[in-house]
């Protein structure tokens, strides 16, 4: 029987009931729904809205229901309209009249809002811990490969030499900002809507500070219309999760490239790669590809939330039931991706010789060659031009700047002497870039240390 049976003269159409129902996806909030109800019962008991003894009985009844769902003794009815209706119905089945008093001074509108917030607060903490784990892995790997020279790219063209540790620490910085953004999303989720009622609070003398305290909220929604119809925290979280997916997807793209025979900078552990059903030589970076692909789902979830919310008049409208599948999917997807991605990075084999070889073949030290002339007094534009001519000559002679004899250098610019070879050695190119933010080994080690200490607290 429906909650509104008194007002209606017909049962709901079965297919329409399925359409209207949210139990298939909101049942995952059963714990939060019960926690919210326990706090509400305690508060209305304390405020003298129901008898204290009845509040006690309701709390005990709810605790039993929670234990029974947890143990599998009680299964959630898939035909119930939503988790709130199911729990309240079960309570009434068990307690009779007393169970019916729980919904005094409350609406499903503030109830669902508090449930989602309680649920997401836990999820944000879990995602944050997972991101921190990935950052830790990156810092450790960066320390290990702080002196490993690799080509740095712009336009996917070899540009200047960097270190592998420096490259990894770039992702650590992105993820560090993601952690900060998750904390911001948490702050906006941490406000309690309970007591907003259906939209305009209640005439019962409730005390919202009691429920906020019992449920561990640091803030209380200050306007009841906003309290029941605010889903900013879902949109904000989905935005943060989308940015995280952009970062993971970009990183995945690089891993995929680095695994190719054209690069071969890294090799993924067998446990995090797949083979081909037909080509025996293949080892595919499926995990990275899936992470890259799954970013699309999360962006889609964000778009769903934005679109659902943008046109609804205050306060609650049933459209908002669409919030849950989107935000749950975004959270689930990011958690799943991180679960596979972090150990994939942790176990991947780095191939420094191949990185070095790639760095040695692309005139990646041309800037340093020009800088060498500048340090000897030439204006940068002249030095740039002379070096450009040298590079063209090397290409013509199928050689490198390292191997080109000094006489050839001198023919193009008198200022060159033997010192140039030292200036363009890859190690010197990298270690010379010691300014804050640079790729030199000592910088990378300092960056890794700094980031590790930041995420420790
Ligand atoms: N299942 C609903 C939701 O997820 C709960 C709130 C129902 N409120 C209502 N007035 N129909 O949004």
Coordinates of C-alpha atoms and ligand atoms in Angstrom, one line a residue:
X1 CA 0.0 0.0 0.0
X2 CA 1.2 3.5 -0.9
X3 CA 2.0 6.2 1.6
X4 CA -0.8 8.3 0.1
X5 CA -3.4 5.6 0.1
X6 CA -5.9 7.9 1.9
X7 CA -6.0 10.4 -0.9
X8 CA -6.1 7.9 -3.8
X9 CA -8.8 5.5 -4.9
X10 CA -6.7 3.3 -7.1
X11 CA -3.5 1.3 -6.8
X12 CA -0.6 2.5 -9.0
X13 CA -0.2 0.9 -12.4
X14 CA 2.6 -1.8 -12.1
X15 CA 4.8 -0.5 -14.9
X16 CA 4.3 3.1 -13.8
X17 CA 5.3 2.0 -10.3
X18 CA 8.6 0.6 -11.7
X19 CA 9.1 3.9 -13.6
X20 CA 8.5 5.9 -10.5
X21 CA 10.5 3.7 -8.1
X22 CA 14.1 4.5 -7.1
X23 CA 14.7 1.5 -4.9
X24 CA 17.0 -0.2 -7.4
X25 CA 19.5 2.5 -7.0
X26 CA 18.8 4.2 -3.7
X27 CA 18.8 1.0 -1.6
X28 CA 22.6 1.4 -1.3
X29 CA 21.9 4.3 1.1
X30 CA 20.0 2.1 3.6
X31 CA 22.6 2.6 6.3
X32 CA 22.5 6.4 5.9
X33 CA 18.7 6.4 5.8
X34 CA 18.6 4.5 9.1
X35 CA 21.2 6.7 10.7
X36 CA 19.2 9.8 9.7
X37 CA 16.0 8.3 11.0
X38 CA 17.6 7.3 14.3
X39 CA 18.9 10.9 14.8
X40 CA 15.5 12.3 13.9
X41 CA 13.7 9.9 16.3
X42 CA 16.1 10.9 19.1
X43 CA 15.6 14.6 18.4
X44 CA 11.8 14.5 18.3
X45 CA 11.9 12.4 21.5
X46 CA 14.1 14.9 23.2
X47 CA 12.0 17.9 22.0
X48 CA 8.9 16.2 23.5
X49 CA 7.2 15.8 20.0
X50 CA 6.8 12.1 20.6
X51 CA 7.1 10.2 23.9
X52 CA 10.7 9.4 24.9
X53 CA 9.8 5.7 25.3
X54 CA 8.4 5.7 21.8
X55 CA 11.6 7.3 20.5
X56 CA 13.5 4.6 22.2
X57 CA 11.4 1.8 20.7
X58 CA 11.8 3.4 17.2
X59 CA 15.6 3.6 17.6
X60 CA 15.8 0.0 18.8
X61 CA 13.6 -1.0 15.9
X62 CA 15.8 0.8 13.4
X63 CA 18.9 -0.7 14.8
X64 CA 17.4 -4.1 14.4
X65 CA 16.5 -3.4 10.8
X66 CA 20.0 -2.2 10.1
X67 CA 21.5 -5.4 11.6
X68 CA 19.1 -7.6 9.7
X69 CA 19.9 -5.9 6.4
X70 CA 23.6 -6.1 7.1
X71 CA 23.4 -9.8 8.0
X72 CA 21.2 -10.7 5.0
X73 CA 18.3 -11.7 7.2
X74 CA 16.1 -8.9 5.7
X75 CA 16.1 -8.3 2.0
X76 CA 15.1 -5.0 0.5
X77 CA 11.9 -5.3 -1.4
X78 CA 12.5 -4.4 -5.0
X79 CA 8.9 -3.3 -5.5
X80 CA 9.1 -0.7 -2.7
X81 CA 9.0 2.9 -4.0
X82 CA 12.2 3.9 -2.4
X83 CA 14.5 3.1 0.5
X84 CA 12.8 5.6 2.8
X85 CA 9.4 4.0 2.2
X86 CA 10.8 0.5 2.6
X87 CA 12.5 1.2 6.0
X88 CA 9.6 3.1 7.4
X89 CA 7.2 0.3 6.2
X90 CA 9.4 -2.4 7.8
X91 CA 9.5 -0.4 11.1
X92 CA 5.8 -0.1 11.1
X93 CA 5.5 -3.8 10.4
X94 CA 7.6 -4.5 13.4
X95 CA 6.4 -1.8 15.9
X96 CA 2.8 -1.1 14.7
X97 CA 1.4 2.3 15.7
X98 CA 4.7 3.5 17.2
X99 CA 6.5 3.0 13.9
X100 CA 4.1 5.3 12.3
X101 CA 5.2 8.2 14.5
X102 CA 8.7 8.3 13.0
X103 CA 7.8 10.5 10.1
X104 CA 6.5 13.3 12.4
X105 CA 8.1 16.7 11.5
X106 CA 9.9 15.2 8.5
X107 CA 9.4 14.7 4.8
X108 CA 11.1 12.4 2.3
X109 CA 12.4 15.5 0.7
X110 CA 14.7 16.5 3.6
X111 CA 15.2 12.8 4.3
X112 CA 16.6 12.0 0.8
X113 CA 18.8 15.1 0.9
X114 CA 20.3 14.1 4.2
X115 CA 20.8 10.5 3.0
X116 CA 22.7 11.6 -0.1
X117 CA 24.9 14.0 1.9
X118 CA 25.8 11.3 4.5
X119 CA 26.5 8.8 1.8
X120 CA 28.7 11.2 -0.3
X121 CA 30.6 12.4 2.7
X122 CA 31.9 8.9 3.2
X123 CA 32.6 8.4 -0.5
X124 CA 34.5 11.7 -0.7
X125 CA 36.8 10.5 2.1
X126 CA 37.3 7.2 0.3
X127 CA 38.1 8.8 -3.0
X128 CA 40.5 11.2 -1.3
X129 CA 42.4 8.4 0.3
X130 CA 42.7 6.6 -3.0
X131 CA 44.0 9.8 -4.7
X132 CA 46.5 10.2 -1.9
X133 CA 47.7 6.6 -2.4
X134 CA 48.3 7.3 -6.1
X135 CA 50.2 10.5 -5.2
X136 CA 52.4 8.5 -2.8
X137 CA 53.2 6.0 -5.5
X138 CA 54.1 8.8 -7.9
X139 CA 56.4 10.5 -5.4
X140 CA 58.2 7.3 -4.6
X141 CA 58.7 6.5 -8.3
X142 CA 59.8 10.1 -8.9
X143 CA 62.4 9.8 -6.2
X144 CA 63.6 6.5 -7.7
X145 CA 63.9 8.0 -11.2
X146 CA 64.8 11.5 -10.3
X147 CA 68.0 11.4 -12.4
X148 CA 66.6 9.4 -15.3
X149 CA 66.9 11.6 -18.4
X150 CA 64.0 11.5 -20.9
X151 CA 62.8 13.7 -23.7
X152 CA 60.3 16.4 -22.7
X153 CA 57.8 17.2 -25.4
X154 CA 55.8 20.0 -26.8
X155 CA 53.5 19.2 -29.8
X156 CA 54.6 15.6 -29.1
X157 CA 57.9 16.7 -30.7
X158 CA 61.1 16.2 -28.6
X159 CA 61.7 19.6 -27.0
X160 CA 64.1 19.7 -24.1
X161 CA 65.5 17.0 -21.8
X162 CA 63.8 16.4 -18.5
X163 CA 63.8 13.6 -16.0
X164 CA 61.2 10.9 -15.6
X165 CA 60.8 11.9 -12.0
X166 CA 59.9 15.4 -13.1
X167 CA 57.3 14.1 -15.5
X168 CA 55.7 12.0 -12.8
X169 CA 55.7 14.9 -10.4
X170 CA 53.6 16.9 -12.9
X171 CA 50.8 14.4 -12.3
X172 CA 51.4 14.5 -8.6
X173 CA 50.8 18.3 -8.7
X174 CA 47.5 17.8 -10.6
X175 CA 46.3 15.2 -8.2
X176 CA 47.3 17.4 -5.2
X177 CA 44.9 20.1 -6.5
X178 CA 42.3 17.4 -7.0
X179 CA 42.6 16.5 -3.3
X180 CA 42.1 20.1 -2.4
X181 CA 39.0 20.2 -4.7
X182 CA 37.7 17.1 -3.0
X183 CA 38.0 18.8 0.3
X184 CA 36.1 21.8 -1.0
X185 CA 33.3 19.5 -2.2
X186 CA 33.3 17.8 1.2
X187 CA 32.8 21.1 2.9
X188 CA 29.7 21.9 0.8
X189 CA 28.3 18.4 1.3
X190 CA 28.8 18.7 5.1
X191 CA 25.6 20.8 5.8
X192 CA 22.4 19.2 7.2
X193 CA 19.1 19.7 5.4
X194 CA 17.0 17.7 7.9
X195 CA 14.3 19.9 9.4
X196 CA 13.6 21.6 6.0
X197 CA 10.6 19.4 5.9
X198 CA 8.9 19.1 2.5
X199 CA 9.9 22.7 1.7
X200 CA 8.9 25.0 4.5
X201 CA 10.1 23.4 7.7
X202 CA 7.5 22.4 10.3
X203 CA 5.3 23.8 13.1
X204 CA 6.7 21.2 15.5
X205 CA 9.3 22.6 17.9
X206 CA 12.2 20.7 16.4
X207 CA 15.8 21.4 17.3
X208 CA 18.0 21.1 14.1
X209 CA 21.2 21.5 16.1
X210 CA 20.5 18.2 17.8
X211 CA 20.2 16.2 14.6
X212 CA 23.2 18.0 13.0
X213 CA 25.3 17.1 16.0
X214 CA 24.1 13.5 16.2
X215 CA 24.8 13.0 12.5
X216 CA 28.2 14.7 12.6
X217 CA 27.4 17.7 10.3
X218 CA 29.4 20.8 10.8
X219 CA 26.8 23.1 9.3
X220 CA 23.0 23.3 8.9
X221 CA 21.2 24.4 5.6
X222 CA 20.0 27.9 6.4
X223 CA 17.0 28.0 4.1
X224 CA 14.5 25.2 3.9
X225 CA 13.7 25.7 0.2
X226 CA 17.4 25.5 -0.6
X227 CA 17.9 22.7 2.0
X228 CA 15.6 20.3 0.0
X229 CA 16.4 21.4 -3.5
X230 CA 20.2 22.0 -3.3
X231 CA 22.2 19.5 -5.3
X232 CA 25.2 21.8 -5.8
X233 CA 27.2 19.4 -3.8
X234 CA 26.5 16.6 -6.3
X235 CA 27.4 18.8 -9.3
X236 CA 30.5 20.0 -7.5
X237 CA 31.6 16.5 -6.7
X238 CA 30.9 15.3 -10.3
X239 CA 33.0 18.3 -11.5
X240 CA 35.9 17.4 -9.3
X241 CA 35.6 13.8 -10.3
X242 CA 35.5 14.8 -14.0
X243 CA 38.8 16.8 -13.5
X244 CA 40.3 13.7 -11.8
X245 CA 39.3 11.7 -14.8
X246 CA 40.9 14.2 -17.2
X247 CA 44.1 13.8 -15.3
X248 CA 43.9 10.0 -15.2
X249 CA 42.9 9.9 -18.9
X250 CA 45.9 12.1 -20.0
X251 CA 48.2 10.0 -17.9
X252 CA 46.7 6.8 -19.5
X253 CA 47.3 8.2 -22.9
X254 CA 51.0 8.7 -22.1
X255 CA 51.2 5.2 -20.6
X256 CA 49.7 3.8 -23.8
X257 CA 52.2 5.7 -25.9
X258 CA 55.1 4.7 -23.7
X259 CA 54.2 1.1 -24.0
X260 CA 54.3 1.1 -27.8
X261 CA 57.4 -0.2 -29.5
X262 CA 57.9 3.2 -31.0
X263 CA 58.6 4.5 -27.5
X264 CA 59.1 1.6 -25.1
X265 CA 59.7 3.8 -22.2
X266 CA 57.9 1.5 -19.8
X267 CA 56.6 -2.0 -19.7
X268 CA 53.4 -2.8 -17.7
X269 CA 53.4 -5.7 -15.3
X270 CA 51.7 -8.8 -16.7
X271 CA 49.1 -8.6 -14.0
X272 CA 48.0 -5.2 -15.4
X273 CA 48.1 -6.0 -19.1
X274 CA 46.2 -8.2 -21.5
X275 CA 47.1 -10.3 -24.4
X276 CA 45.5 -10.7 -27.8
X277 CA 43.3 -13.6 -28.8
X278 CA 45.0 -13.8 -32.2
X279 CA 48.3 -12.0 -32.1
X280 CA 50.7 -13.9 -29.8
X281 CA 53.3 -11.0 -29.6
X282 CA 50.8 -8.6 -28.2
X283 CA 50.8 -7.1 -24.7
X284 CA 48.1 -4.5 -24.5
X285 CA 47.6 -1.6 -22.0
X286 CA 43.9 -2.3 -21.6
X287 CA 43.7 -0.9 -18.1
X288 CA 45.0 2.5 -19.2
X289 CA 42.7 2.4 -22.3
X290 CA 39.7 1.6 -20.1
X291 CA 40.5 4.4 -17.7
X292 CA 40.8 6.8 -20.7
X293 CA 37.5 5.5 -22.0
X294 CA 35.7 5.6 -18.7
X295 CA 36.4 9.3 -18.4
X296 CA 33.5 9.7 -20.9
X297 CA 31.0 8.2 -18.4
X298 CA 32.0 10.6 -15.6
X299 CA 31.8 13.7 -17.9
X300 CA 28.4 12.3 -18.9
X301 CA 27.3 12.0 -15.3
X302 CA 28.2 15.6 -14.7
X303 CA 26.3 16.7 -17.8
X304 CA 23.3 14.7 -16.5
X305 CA 23.3 16.5 -13.2
X306 CA 23.7 19.9 -14.7
X307 CA 20.9 19.3 -17.1
X308 CA 18.5 17.8 -14.6
X309 CA 19.0 20.8 -12.2
X310 CA 19.1 23.7 -14.6
X311 CA 15.4 24.1 -15.2
X312 CA 13.5 23.1 -12.1
X313 CA 11.5 25.6 -10.1
X314 CA 12.0 25.6 -6.3
X315 CA 11.8 23.5 -4.3
X316 CA 11.7 19.7 -4.7
X317 CA 10.7 18.1 -8.0
X318 CA 10.8 14.5 -8.9
X319 CA 13.4 15.2 -11.6
X320 CA 15.8 15.3 -8.7
X321 CA 15.5 11.6 -8.2
X322 CA 17.8 11.4 -11.3
X323 CA 20.6 12.8 -9.3
X324 CA 21.5 9.5 -7.6
X325 CA 22.4 7.2 -10.5
X326 CA 24.6 9.9 -12.0
X327 CA 26.6 10.8 -8.9
X328 CA 26.8 7.2 -7.8
X329 CA 28.1 6.2 -11.2
X330 CA 30.7 9.0 -11.2
X331 CA 31.9 8.0 -7.7
X332 CA 31.9 4.2 -8.5
X333 CA 33.8 4.8 -11.8
X334 CA 36.5 7.0 -10.3
X335 CA 37.0 4.5 -7.4
X336 CA 37.2 1.6 -9.8
X337 CA 39.7 3.4 -12.1
X338 CA 41.9 4.3 -9.2
X339 CA 41.8 0.8 -7.8
X340 CA 43.3 -0.5 -11.1
X341 CA 45.4 2.5 -12.1
X342 CA 47.5 2.9 -8.9
X343 CA 49.0 -0.6 -8.7
X344 CA 49.5 -0.5 -12.5
X345 CA 51.8 2.5 -12.1
X346 CA 53.3 1.1 -9.0
X347 CA 54.4 -2.1 -10.7
X348 CA 55.3 -0.8 -14.2
X349 CA 58.9 -1.4 -15.3
X350 CA 60.7 1.8 -16.3
X351 CA 63.2 1.5 -19.1
X352 CA 65.7 4.3 -18.6
X353 CA 68.0 3.3 -21.5
X354 CA 65.2 3.7 -24.0
X355 CA 64.3 7.1 -22.6
X356 CA 67.9 8.2 -22.8
X357 CA 68.2 6.9 -26.4
X358 CA 65.2 8.9 -27.4
X359 CA 66.5 12.0 -25.7
X360 CA 69.9 11.7 -27.5
X361 CA 68.5 11.6 -31.0
X362 CA 66.3 14.6 -31.4
X363 CA 68.5 17.7 -31.0
X364 CA 66.8 18.1 -27.6
X365 CA 69.9 20.0 -26.4
X366 CA 69.7 22.6 -29.1
X367 CA 68.4 25.2 -26.7
X368 CA 71.3 24.5 -24.4
X369 CA 73.7 24.9 -27.4
X370 CA 72.2 28.3 -28.1
X371 CA 72.3 29.2 -24.4
X372 CA 76.0 28.3 -24.4
X373 CA 76.7 31.0 -27.0
X374 CA 74.6 33.5 -25.0
X375 CA 76.6 32.8 -21.9
X376 CA 79.7 33.7 -24.1
X377 CA 78.2 37.0 -24.9
X378 CA 76.1 36.5 -28.1
X379 CA 72.6 37.9 -28.2
X380 CA 70.1 35.1 -27.9
X381 CA 68.6 35.6 -31.4
X382 CA 72.0 35.3 -33.1
X383 CA 72.8 32.2 -31.0
X384 CA 69.4 30.8 -31.9
X385 CA 70.1 31.3 -35.6
X386 CA 73.6 29.8 -35.4
X387 CA 72.3 26.7 -33.6
X388 CA 69.5 26.3 -36.2
X389 CA 72.1 26.2 -38.9
X390 CA 74.1 23.6 -37.0
X391 CA 71.0 21.4 -36.6
X392 CA 70.3 21.7 -40.3
X393 CA 73.9 20.7 -41.0
X394 CA 73.6 17.7 -38.6
X395 CA 70.4 16.5 -40.3
X396 CA 72.1 16.8 -43.7
X397 CA 75.2 14.9 -42.4
X398 CA 73.0 12.4 -40.5
X399 CA 74.8 13.1 -37.2
X400 CA 74.1 14.7 -33.9
X401 CA 75.3 17.9 -32.1
X402 CA 77.3 15.6 -29.7
X403 CA 79.1 14.0 -32.6
X404 CA 79.7 17.0 -34.9
X405 CA 83.4 18.0 -34.9
X406 CA 84.4 21.3 -33.4
X407 CA 85.7 22.6 -36.7
X408 CA 82.2 22.4 -38.1
X409 CA 80.9 24.4 -35.1
X410 CA 83.5 27.0 -35.6
X411 CA 82.7 27.3 -39.3
X412 CA 79.2 28.5 -38.4
X413 CA 80.2 30.6 -35.4
X414 CA 83.7 31.5 -34.2
X415 CA 82.6 31.7 -30.5
X416 CA 82.3 27.9 -30.2
X417 CA 85.1 25.9 -28.4
X418 CA 85.5 22.5 -26.9
X419 CA 83.4 23.5 -23.9
X420 CA 80.3 23.2 -26.0
X421 CA 80.3 19.4 -25.7
X422 CA 80.0 19.7 -21.9
X423 CA 77.3 22.3 -22.2
X424 CA 75.1 20.1 -24.4
X425 CA 75.6 16.8 -22.5
X426 CA 72.1 15.7 -21.5
X427 CA 73.0 15.3 -17.8
X428 CA 74.3 18.9 -17.7
X429 CA 71.2 20.1 -19.6
X430 CA 69.0 18.6 -17.0
X431 CA 71.0 19.4 -13.9
X432 CA 71.5 23.0 -15.1
X433 CA 67.7 23.4 -14.7
X434 CA 67.7 23.8 -11.0
X435 CA 65.4 26.7 -10.6
X436 CA 62.2 26.2 -8.6
X437 CA 59.9 23.8 -10.6
X438 CA 62.8 22.5 -12.8
X439 CA 63.6 18.9 -13.8
X440 CA 67.0 18.5 -12.1
X441 CA 67.3 15.4 -10.0
X442 CA 67.8 17.4 -6.7
X443 CA 64.7 19.4 -7.5
X444 CA 62.6 16.3 -8.2
X445 CA 63.7 14.8 -4.9
X446 CA 62.8 18.0 -3.1
X447 CA 59.4 18.2 -4.8
X448 CA 58.6 14.6 -4.0
X449 CA 59.5 15.2 -0.3
X450 CA 57.4 18.3 -0.2
X451 CA 54.3 16.6 -1.7
X452 CA 54.6 13.6 0.5
X453 CA 54.7 15.7 3.6
X454 CA 51.7 17.7 2.3
X455 CA 49.5 14.6 1.9
X456 CA 50.6 13.1 5.2
X457 CA 48.3 15.4 7.2
Ligands
LIG1 N1 12.9 8.8 -4.2 C1 12.8 10.2 -4.1 C2 14.1 10.9 -4.6 O1 15.1 10.2 -4.8 C3 12.7 10.6 -2.6 C4 12.0 11.8 -2.4 C5 10.6 11.7 -2.8 N2 9.8 12.9 -2.5 C6 8.7 13.1 -3.1 N3 8.1 14.2 -2.8 N4 8.2 12.3 -4.0 O2 14.2 12.0 -4.9

